[in-house]
């Protein structure tokens, strides 16, 4: 049988103030097409379907439409909550989604109460068992007493042990004559960040060892890390990565979904890493304004992070954004940034004998911001303030 492994859609994600809903809609259309083209028996969505726990109505509508469209391909559709999703809301909509043939799991459940999903593959008629482990917060997994009385390392060990026990309990129903799968949203030791995840979202203190997964599993479909990667474990363990580049830190990571083939009695194998190209490319460019002017036509429709290789001056950001409308972030390259004076370092000479205008000029020099217009504006503001208080 074949299934599609995807995760970390982050529907509703806004990048530097730009909505990406249209891109996300196009990405999901691509995923639906891959599902049709490969005639997969199931689509596994391993968490972080939304960007926020309280998604907008437009984001919710897009997700519901995508899940229903995937289901209309004839594939089983199974999705779990990630750390960005609101697990109780997923559980509230679980019965409604079930009526459409879609399995939605928000919180961890025992096998008999939906923690394990069983179906028959339409292509091979093989029985399939999927153990579901939505994101498990440390507040639930590690008791308050442990957090208070143990070190972070001990707390992590406790979390990993609890997850191992949960996985073992869910896998107790695995059968020798079935394809046995695990889908989870968590951080596995040895996994590498895509570059865009913030540490607060990744819960580095609460990781799970790779050997926590049951060796009876034919495949472990993971979500949470945005970079495509495989981990050494007693069974095949894979992160599929995000199908859209979410942050400039991930700009070099390919966006894809995985098509996996599994059969009774043998480990699963990935038959296709299908590129997803509907999301706009994120790119970091460096240069002076003059250099960027010459390159402007070659940058296309990419979202840009611009690092300027020249000193700061008034109006520089606006000048770059007029030149490059898709420049979402504009800043001075660190090599050209002025050094920050700290205690004990050399600093401008004592300013007791200098006027406010001279002091301001000296400050601008230390920041590589020498601009007559800025200094003239400072002089006018200073005159207004001192006149008002005369």
Tab-separated table of C-alpha atoms in Angstrom:
chain	number	residue	atom	x	y	z
A	1	UNK	CA	0.000	0.000	0.000
A	2	UNK	CA	1.023	3.616	-0.481
A	3	UNK	CA	0.508	6.679	1.661
A	4	UNK	CA	1.450	10.347	1.557
A	5	UNK	CA	3.308	11.842	4.529
A	6	UNK	CA	3.037	15.606	5.052
A	7	UNK	CA	3.127	18.001	8.009
A	8	UNK	CA	3.645	21.571	9.177
A	9	UNK	CA	1.300	23.368	6.796
A	10	UNK	CA	1.047	26.359	9.174
A	11	UNK	CA	-2.070	27.698	7.461
A	12	UNK	CA	-2.543	31.365	8.367
A	13	UNK	CA	1.175	32.070	8.583
A	14	UNK	CA	2.035	35.747	8.045
A	15	UNK	CA	5.591	36.656	7.061
A	16	UNK	CA	6.752	40.155	8.028
A	17	UNK	CA	3.183	41.392	7.713
A	18	UNK	CA	2.447	39.624	4.395
A	19	UNK	CA	-0.435	37.140	4.300
A	20	UNK	CA	0.504	33.880	2.599
A	21	UNK	CA	-2.981	32.408	2.393
A	22	UNK	CA	-3.009	32.395	-1.427
A	23	UNK	CA	0.333	30.585	-1.476
A	24	UNK	CA	-0.930	28.079	1.058
A	25	UNK	CA	-4.033	27.477	-1.033
A	26	UNK	CA	-1.844	26.725	-4.062
A	27	UNK	CA	0.420	24.446	-2.000
A	28	UNK	CA	-2.562	22.433	-0.781
A	29	UNK	CA	-3.826	22.114	-4.366
A	30	UNK	CA	-0.446	20.637	-5.258
A	31	UNK	CA	-0.682	18.143	-2.393
A	32	UNK	CA	-4.142	17.088	-3.577
A	33	UNK	CA	-2.741	16.558	-7.075
A	34	UNK	CA	0.123	14.431	-5.734
A	35	UNK	CA	-2.462	12.356	-3.862
A	36	UNK	CA	-4.363	11.784	-7.096
A	37	UNK	CA	-1.297	11.161	-9.257
A	38	UNK	CA	0.147	8.526	-6.928
A	39	UNK	CA	-3.235	7.005	-6.016
A	40	UNK	CA	-2.232	6.734	-2.379
A	41	UNK	CA	-4.328	4.781	0.090
A	42	UNK	CA	-3.933	7.323	2.885
A	43	UNK	CA	-2.776	10.876	3.627
A	44	UNK	CA	-1.069	11.352	6.991
A	45	UNK	CA	-0.819	14.961	8.209
A	46	UNK	CA	1.568	14.991	11.179
A	47	UNK	CA	0.569	18.183	12.977
A	48	UNK	CA	0.829	21.978	12.854
A	49	UNK	CA	-1.957	22.292	10.320
A	50	UNK	CA	-2.451	25.876	11.520
A	51	UNK	CA	0.031	28.599	12.385
A	52	UNK	CA	-1.935	29.756	15.434
A	53	UNK	CA	-4.134	28.115	18.037
A	54	UNK	CA	-6.901	30.618	17.192
A	55	UNK	CA	-6.813	30.641	13.368
A	56	UNK	CA	-8.781	33.114	11.287
A	57	UNK	CA	-12.025	32.090	9.607
A	58	UNK	CA	-10.245	32.156	6.224
A	59	UNK	CA	-7.544	29.803	7.513
A	60	UNK	CA	-10.129	27.431	8.944
A	61	UNK	CA	-12.111	27.443	5.719
A	62	UNK	CA	-8.985	26.653	3.708
A	63	UNK	CA	-8.087	23.724	5.954
A	64	UNK	CA	-11.576	22.209	5.920
A	65	UNK	CA	-11.768	22.488	2.140
A	66	UNK	CA	-8.328	20.893	1.753
A	67	UNK	CA	-9.150	17.938	4.009
A	68	UNK	CA	-12.490	17.343	2.279
A	69	UNK	CA	-10.845	17.506	-1.159
A	70	UNK	CA	-8.165	15.041	-0.083
A	71	UNK	CA	-10.860	12.697	1.182
A	72	UNK	CA	-12.712	12.913	-2.145
A	73	UNK	CA	-9.676	11.374	-3.850
A	74	UNK	CA	-10.629	8.137	-2.101
A	75	UNK	CA	-7.688	8.203	0.318
A	76	UNK	CA	-8.032	7.829	4.055
A	77	UNK	CA	-7.237	11.204	5.642
A	78	UNK	CA	-5.748	11.230	9.137
A	79	UNK	CA	-4.467	14.402	10.847
A	80	UNK	CA	-3.143	15.103	14.341
A	81	UNK	CA	-2.640	18.331	16.267
A	82	UNK	CA	0.799	19.891	16.599
A	83	UNK	CA	2.058	22.413	19.121
A	84	UNK	CA	0.679	25.306	17.032
A	85	UNK	CA	-2.800	23.763	16.905
A	86	UNK	CA	-5.499	23.928	19.577
A	87	UNK	CA	-6.010	20.308	20.594
A	88	UNK	CA	-9.432	20.772	22.288
A	89	UNK	CA	-10.813	22.394	19.125
A	90	UNK	CA	-9.538	19.470	17.052
A	91	UNK	CA	-11.306	17.099	19.434
A	92	UNK	CA	-14.500	19.168	19.304
A	93	UNK	CA	-14.614	18.852	15.511
A	94	UNK	CA	-13.613	15.182	15.578
A	95	UNK	CA	-17.197	13.773	15.275
A	96	UNK	CA	-18.085	16.195	12.468
A	97	UNK	CA	-14.937	15.325	10.521
A	98	UNK	CA	-15.554	11.624	11.133
A	99	UNK	CA	-18.913	11.951	9.398
A	100	UNK	CA	-16.976	13.010	6.284
A	101	UNK	CA	-14.566	10.109	6.650
A	102	UNK	CA	-11.697	12.196	8.059
A	103	UNK	CA	-9.874	11.301	11.271
A	104	UNK	CA	-8.858	14.305	13.381
A	105	UNK	CA	-6.984	13.767	16.664
A	106	UNK	CA	-6.293	16.652	19.006
A	107	UNK	CA	-5.200	15.015	22.251
A	108	UNK	CA	-3.492	11.789	23.184
A	109	UNK	CA	-5.978	8.935	23.510
A	110	UNK	CA	-5.805	5.291	24.507
A	111	UNK	CA	-5.997	2.840	21.617
A	112	UNK	CA	-9.621	1.891	22.257
A	113	UNK	CA	-10.725	5.542	22.249
A	114	UNK	CA	-9.246	6.613	18.929
A	115	UNK	CA	-5.534	6.470	19.715
A	116	UNK	CA	-5.199	3.812	17.020
A	117	UNK	CA	-6.913	3.995	13.622
A	118	UNK	CA	-7.515	0.900	11.495
A	119	UNK	CA	-8.538	0.675	7.850
A	120	UNK	CA	-8.093	-1.537	4.795
A	121	UNK	CA	-5.907	-0.228	1.976
A	122	UNK	CA	-8.014	0.199	-1.140
A	123	UNK	CA	-5.171	-0.770	-3.487
A	124	UNK	CA	-3.938	-3.986	-1.856
A	125	UNK	CA	-6.681	-4.851	0.647
A	126	UNK	CA	-4.020	-5.056	3.348
A	127	UNK	CA	-5.068	-4.159	6.893
A	128	UNK	CA	-3.420	-0.965	8.163
A	129	UNK	CA	-2.979	0.152	11.773
A	130	UNK	CA	-1.929	3.738	12.578
A	131	UNK	CA	-0.932	4.750	16.128
A	132	UNK	CA	-1.536	8.473	16.701
A	133	UNK	CA	0.473	10.669	19.059
A	134	UNK	CA	-0.524	14.355	18.774
A	135	UNK	CA	1.746	16.934	20.355
A	136	UNK	CA	2.197	16.254	24.052
A	137	UNK	CA	3.024	19.347	26.078
A	138	UNK	CA	5.587	19.184	28.835
A	139	UNK	CA	3.008	20.464	31.301
A	140	UNK	CA	1.002	17.308	30.762
A	141	UNK	CA	3.884	14.901	30.318
A	142	UNK	CA	6.123	16.035	33.126
A	143	UNK	CA	4.294	16.424	36.400
A	144	UNK	CA	4.630	19.688	38.262
A	145	UNK	CA	6.496	17.924	41.036
A	146	UNK	CA	9.113	16.733	38.579
A	147	UNK	CA	9.543	20.209	37.133
A	148	UNK	CA	10.094	21.620	40.578
A	149	UNK	CA	12.340	18.900	41.983
A	150	UNK	CA	14.449	17.817	38.996
A	151	UNK	CA	16.999	19.355	36.689
A	152	UNK	CA	16.090	20.061	33.032
A	153	UNK	CA	18.044	16.957	31.954
A	154	UNK	CA	16.108	14.785	34.391
A	155	UNK	CA	12.847	16.374	33.268
A	156	UNK	CA	13.706	15.591	29.662
A	157	UNK	CA	14.477	12.012	30.623
A	158	UNK	CA	11.112	11.780	32.344
A	159	UNK	CA	9.335	13.175	29.286
A	160	UNK	CA	11.085	10.746	26.965
A	161	UNK	CA	10.237	7.829	29.216
A	162	UNK	CA	6.573	8.806	29.308
A	163	UNK	CA	6.393	9.121	25.515
A	164	UNK	CA	8.133	5.753	25.146
A	165	UNK	CA	5.501	4.163	27.393
A	166	UNK	CA	2.665	5.807	25.459
A	167	UNK	CA	4.065	4.581	22.157
A	168	UNK	CA	4.449	1.065	23.545
A	169	UNK	CA	0.833	1.075	24.728
A	170	UNK	CA	-0.452	2.324	21.370
A	171	UNK	CA	1.667	-0.210	19.491
A	172	UNK	CA	0.404	-3.112	21.605
A	173	UNK	CA	-2.317	-3.629	19.012
A	174	UNK	CA	0.093	-3.938	16.076
A	175	UNK	CA	-0.368	-7.160	14.122
A	176	UNK	CA	2.025	-9.327	12.146
A	177	UNK	CA	-0.439	-9.480	9.246
A	178	UNK	CA	-0.953	-5.690	9.037
A	179	UNK	CA	0.962	-2.609	7.947
A	180	UNK	CA	1.802	-0.866	11.229
A	181	UNK	CA	2.404	2.892	11.197
A	182	UNK	CA	3.073	5.576	13.822
A	183	UNK	CA	2.269	9.254	13.315
A	184	UNK	CA	3.537	11.769	15.902
A	185	UNK	CA	4.352	15.445	16.350
A	186	UNK	CA	7.418	15.764	18.525
A	187	UNK	CA	11.132	16.514	18.767
A	188	UNK	CA	13.388	13.496	18.368
A	189	UNK	CA	16.982	13.579	19.588
A	190	UNK	CA	19.336	14.106	16.670
A	191	UNK	CA	16.794	15.998	14.588
A	192	UNK	CA	17.968	19.188	12.875
A	193	UNK	CA	16.024	22.421	12.747
A	194	UNK	CA	15.002	23.907	9.450
A	195	UNK	CA	16.285	27.238	10.728
A	196	UNK	CA	12.991	29.038	11.184
A	197	UNK	CA	11.583	27.393	14.283
A	198	UNK	CA	11.943	29.457	17.426
A	199	UNK	CA	13.270	27.558	20.425
A	200	UNK	CA	10.086	28.328	22.375
A	201	UNK	CA	8.144	26.393	19.765
A	202	UNK	CA	10.541	23.482	19.637
A	203	UNK	CA	10.766	22.535	23.306
A	204	UNK	CA	14.379	21.427	23.117
A	205	UNK	CA	14.279	20.437	26.792
A	206	UNK	CA	11.611	17.838	26.024
A	207	UNK	CA	12.969	15.548	23.369
A	208	UNK	CA	12.374	11.874	22.724
A	209	UNK	CA	15.172	9.369	22.011
A	210	UNK	CA	15.002	7.758	18.583
A	211	UNK	CA	14.898	4.293	20.109
A	212	UNK	CA	11.559	5.126	21.777
A	213	UNK	CA	9.698	4.020	18.656
A	214	UNK	CA	8.485	0.411	18.504
A	215	UNK	CA	10.593	-1.796	16.201
A	216	UNK	CA	7.361	-3.389	14.955
A	217	UNK	CA	6.449	-0.141	13.165
A	218	UNK	CA	6.910	-0.231	9.409
A	219	UNK	CA	7.221	3.557	9.328
A	220	UNK	CA	7.110	6.539	11.731
A	221	UNK	CA	5.677	9.719	10.161
A	222	UNK	CA	6.847	12.748	12.134
A	223	UNK	CA	5.978	16.417	12.154
A	224	UNK	CA	7.459	19.412	14.031
A	225	UNK	CA	10.845	19.955	12.363
A	226	UNK	CA	10.545	21.769	9.046
A	227	UNK	CA	13.545	20.146	7.386
A	228	UNK	CA	13.223	16.861	5.511
A	229	UNK	CA	15.350	14.248	7.341
A	230	UNK	CA	15.621	10.632	8.383
A	231	UNK	CA	16.756	9.427	11.796
A	232	UNK	CA	18.582	6.286	12.831
A	233	UNK	CA	16.140	4.175	14.852
A	234	UNK	CA	14.909	0.584	15.266
A	235	UNK	CA	12.399	1.295	12.456
A	236	UNK	CA	12.151	3.828	9.593
A	237	UNK	CA	11.688	7.279	11.203
A	238	UNK	CA	11.204	10.325	8.974
A	239	UNK	CA	10.397	14.021	9.114
A	240	UNK	CA	8.885	15.081	5.791
A	241	UNK	CA	9.482	18.797	6.414
A	242	UNK	CA	7.121	21.632	5.566
A	243	UNK	CA	5.682	21.910	2.028
A	244	UNK	CA	6.242	25.686	2.125
A	245	UNK	CA	9.262	27.709	3.228
A	246	UNK	CA	8.055	29.420	6.381
A	247	UNK	CA	10.937	31.702	7.339
A	248	UNK	CA	14.155	33.100	5.889
A	249	UNK	CA	16.091	30.713	8.113
A	250	UNK	CA	14.629	27.862	6.035
A	251	UNK	CA	15.313	29.386	2.624
A	252	UNK	CA	17.744	26.636	1.588
A	253	UNK	CA	15.517	23.725	2.660
A	254	UNK	CA	13.577	22.040	-0.174
A	255	UNK	CA	9.795	21.907	0.258
A	256	UNK	CA	8.240	18.506	-0.382
A	257	UNK	CA	5.897	15.712	0.590
A	258	UNK	CA	6.802	12.033	0.809
A	259	UNK	CA	5.115	9.145	-0.946
A	260	UNK	CA	5.802	5.945	0.966
A	261	UNK	CA	5.220	2.307	0.075
A	262	UNK	CA	4.713	-0.253	2.835
A	263	UNK	CA	3.774	-3.910	2.918
A	264	UNK	CA	3.208	-6.623	5.485
A	265	UNK	CA	6.442	-8.140	6.745
A	266	UNK	CA	8.927	-5.553	5.392
A	267	UNK	CA	10.051	-2.030	6.336
A	268	UNK	CA	8.489	0.804	4.375
A	269	UNK	CA	10.425	2.623	1.674
A	270	UNK	CA	10.083	6.136	0.336
A	271	UNK	CA	9.250	5.896	-3.347
A	272	UNK	CA	9.101	9.649	-4.056
A	273	UNK	CA	10.190	12.919	-2.488
A	274	UNK	CA	7.780	15.106	-4.413
A	275	UNK	CA	8.818	18.784	-4.629
A	276	UNK	CA	6.132	21.344	-3.799
A	277	UNK	CA	6.795	24.572	-5.660
A	278	UNK	CA	3.730	26.776	-5.233
A	279	UNK	CA	5.110	28.691	-2.257
A	280	UNK	CA	7.123	31.750	-3.145
A	281	UNK	CA	10.862	31.437	-2.750
A	282	UNK	CA	12.511	33.218	0.175
A	283	UNK	CA	15.939	34.654	-0.564
A	284	UNK	CA	18.594	36.695	1.222
A	285	UNK	CA	20.448	39.173	-0.993
A	286	UNK	CA	23.443	41.347	-0.170
A	287	UNK	CA	24.908	44.394	-1.827
A	288	UNK	CA	24.884	48.148	-2.114
A	289	UNK	CA	21.811	49.939	-3.453
A	290	UNK	CA	23.655	50.385	-6.745
A	291	UNK	CA	24.434	46.654	-6.939
A	292	UNK	CA	20.869	45.686	-6.056
A	293	UNK	CA	19.544	48.066	-8.725
A	294	UNK	CA	21.489	46.126	-11.347
A	295	UNK	CA	20.133	42.802	-10.011
A	296	UNK	CA	16.523	43.859	-9.462
A	297	UNK	CA	15.147	42.269	-12.645
A	298	UNK	CA	16.697	38.895	-11.802
A	299	UNK	CA	15.021	38.591	-8.389
A	300	UNK	CA	11.579	37.886	-9.814
A	301	UNK	CA	8.711	37.393	-7.384
A	302	UNK	CA	10.828	36.111	-4.493
A	303	UNK	CA	10.328	37.431	-0.975
A	304	UNK	CA	13.585	39.108	0.009
A	305	UNK	CA	15.677	39.727	3.083
A	306	UNK	CA	18.072	42.504	2.089
A	307	UNK	CA	21.434	43.012	3.799
A	308	UNK	CA	22.899	46.327	2.711
A	309	UNK	CA	26.637	46.630	2.309
A	310	UNK	CA	26.878	50.358	2.944
A	311	UNK	CA	26.510	52.698	5.916
A	312	UNK	CA	23.041	53.563	7.171
A	313	UNK	CA	21.461	56.846	6.159
A	314	UNK	CA	18.050	58.421	6.385
A	315	UNK	CA	15.507	57.037	3.912
A	316	UNK	CA	17.633	54.037	2.969
A	317	UNK	CA	14.977	51.452	3.830
A	318	UNK	CA	12.308	53.284	1.829
A	319	UNK	CA	14.674	53.598	-1.135
A	320	UNK	CA	15.307	49.830	-1.137
A	321	UNK	CA	11.607	48.992	-0.807
A	322	UNK	CA	10.761	51.244	-3.753
A	323	UNK	CA	13.409	49.413	-5.749
A	324	UNK	CA	12.429	45.950	-4.462
A	325	UNK	CA	8.727	45.855	-3.480
A	326	UNK	CA	9.106	42.275	-2.199
A	327	UNK	CA	11.812	43.229	0.295
A	328	UNK	CA	10.190	42.180	3.561
A	329	UNK	CA	13.253	42.862	5.703
A	330	UNK	CA	15.918	45.497	5.102
A	331	UNK	CA	18.900	45.962	7.371
A	332	UNK	CA	22.580	46.758	7.310
A	333	UNK	CA	24.885	43.796	6.793
A	334	UNK	CA	26.633	43.055	10.128
A	335	UNK	CA	30.008	43.740	8.490
A	336	UNK	CA	28.903	47.333	7.884
A	337	UNK	CA	27.061	47.871	11.159
A	338	UNK	CA	28.663	50.266	13.607
A	339	UNK	CA	30.332	48.707	16.640
A	340	UNK	CA	28.326	48.979	19.825
A	341	UNK	CA	30.267	50.641	22.616
A	342	UNK	CA	30.134	48.729	25.868
A	343	UNK	CA	31.497	49.373	29.316
A	344	UNK	CA	35.257	49.360	29.223
A	345	UNK	CA	35.466	49.887	25.453
A	346	UNK	CA	36.687	53.018	23.751
A	347	UNK	CA	33.977	55.688	23.449
A	348	UNK	CA	33.719	59.224	22.133
A	349	UNK	CA	35.492	61.873	24.107
A	350	UNK	CA	33.750	63.463	27.072
A	351	UNK	CA	30.972	65.726	25.826
A	352	UNK	CA	30.891	68.265	28.646
A	353	UNK	CA	32.274	71.049	26.425
A	354	UNK	CA	30.224	70.135	23.317
A	355	UNK	CA	26.812	71.363	22.207
A	356	UNK	CA	23.822	69.008	21.783
A	357	UNK	CA	24.234	69.231	17.999
A	358	UNK	CA	27.893	68.258	18.281
A	359	UNK	CA	27.048	65.375	20.602
A	360	UNK	CA	24.364	64.158	18.220
A	361	UNK	CA	26.789	64.344	15.295
A	362	UNK	CA	29.352	62.334	17.259
A	363	UNK	CA	26.693	59.722	18.046
A	364	UNK	CA	25.759	59.472	14.357
A	365	UNK	CA	29.395	58.912	13.488
A	366	UNK	CA	29.614	55.978	15.928
A	367	UNK	CA	26.532	54.447	14.249
A	368	UNK	CA	27.782	55.022	10.689
A	369	UNK	CA	24.752	57.280	10.205
A	370	UNK	CA	26.088	60.551	8.840
A	371	UNK	CA	23.326	62.440	7.087
A	372	UNK	CA	22.887	66.222	6.988
A	373	UNK	CA	19.091	65.867	6.808
A	374	UNK	CA	18.965	63.899	10.051
A	375	UNK	CA	21.176	66.403	11.824
A	376	UNK	CA	19.103	69.305	10.504
A	377	UNK	CA	15.939	67.621	11.789
A	378	UNK	CA	17.585	67.127	15.190
A	379	UNK	CA	18.526	70.814	15.281
A	380	UNK	CA	14.934	71.895	14.518
A	381	UNK	CA	13.488	69.558	17.170
A	382	UNK	CA	16.042	70.724	19.706
A	383	UNK	CA	15.177	74.359	18.997
A	384	UNK	CA	11.450	73.631	19.370
A	385	UNK	CA	11.931	71.844	22.704
A	386	UNK	CA	14.276	74.425	24.200
A	387	UNK	CA	12.113	77.338	23.004
A	388	UNK	CA	8.982	75.778	24.473
A	389	UNK	CA	10.653	75.481	27.877
A	390	UNK	CA	12.412	78.846	27.837
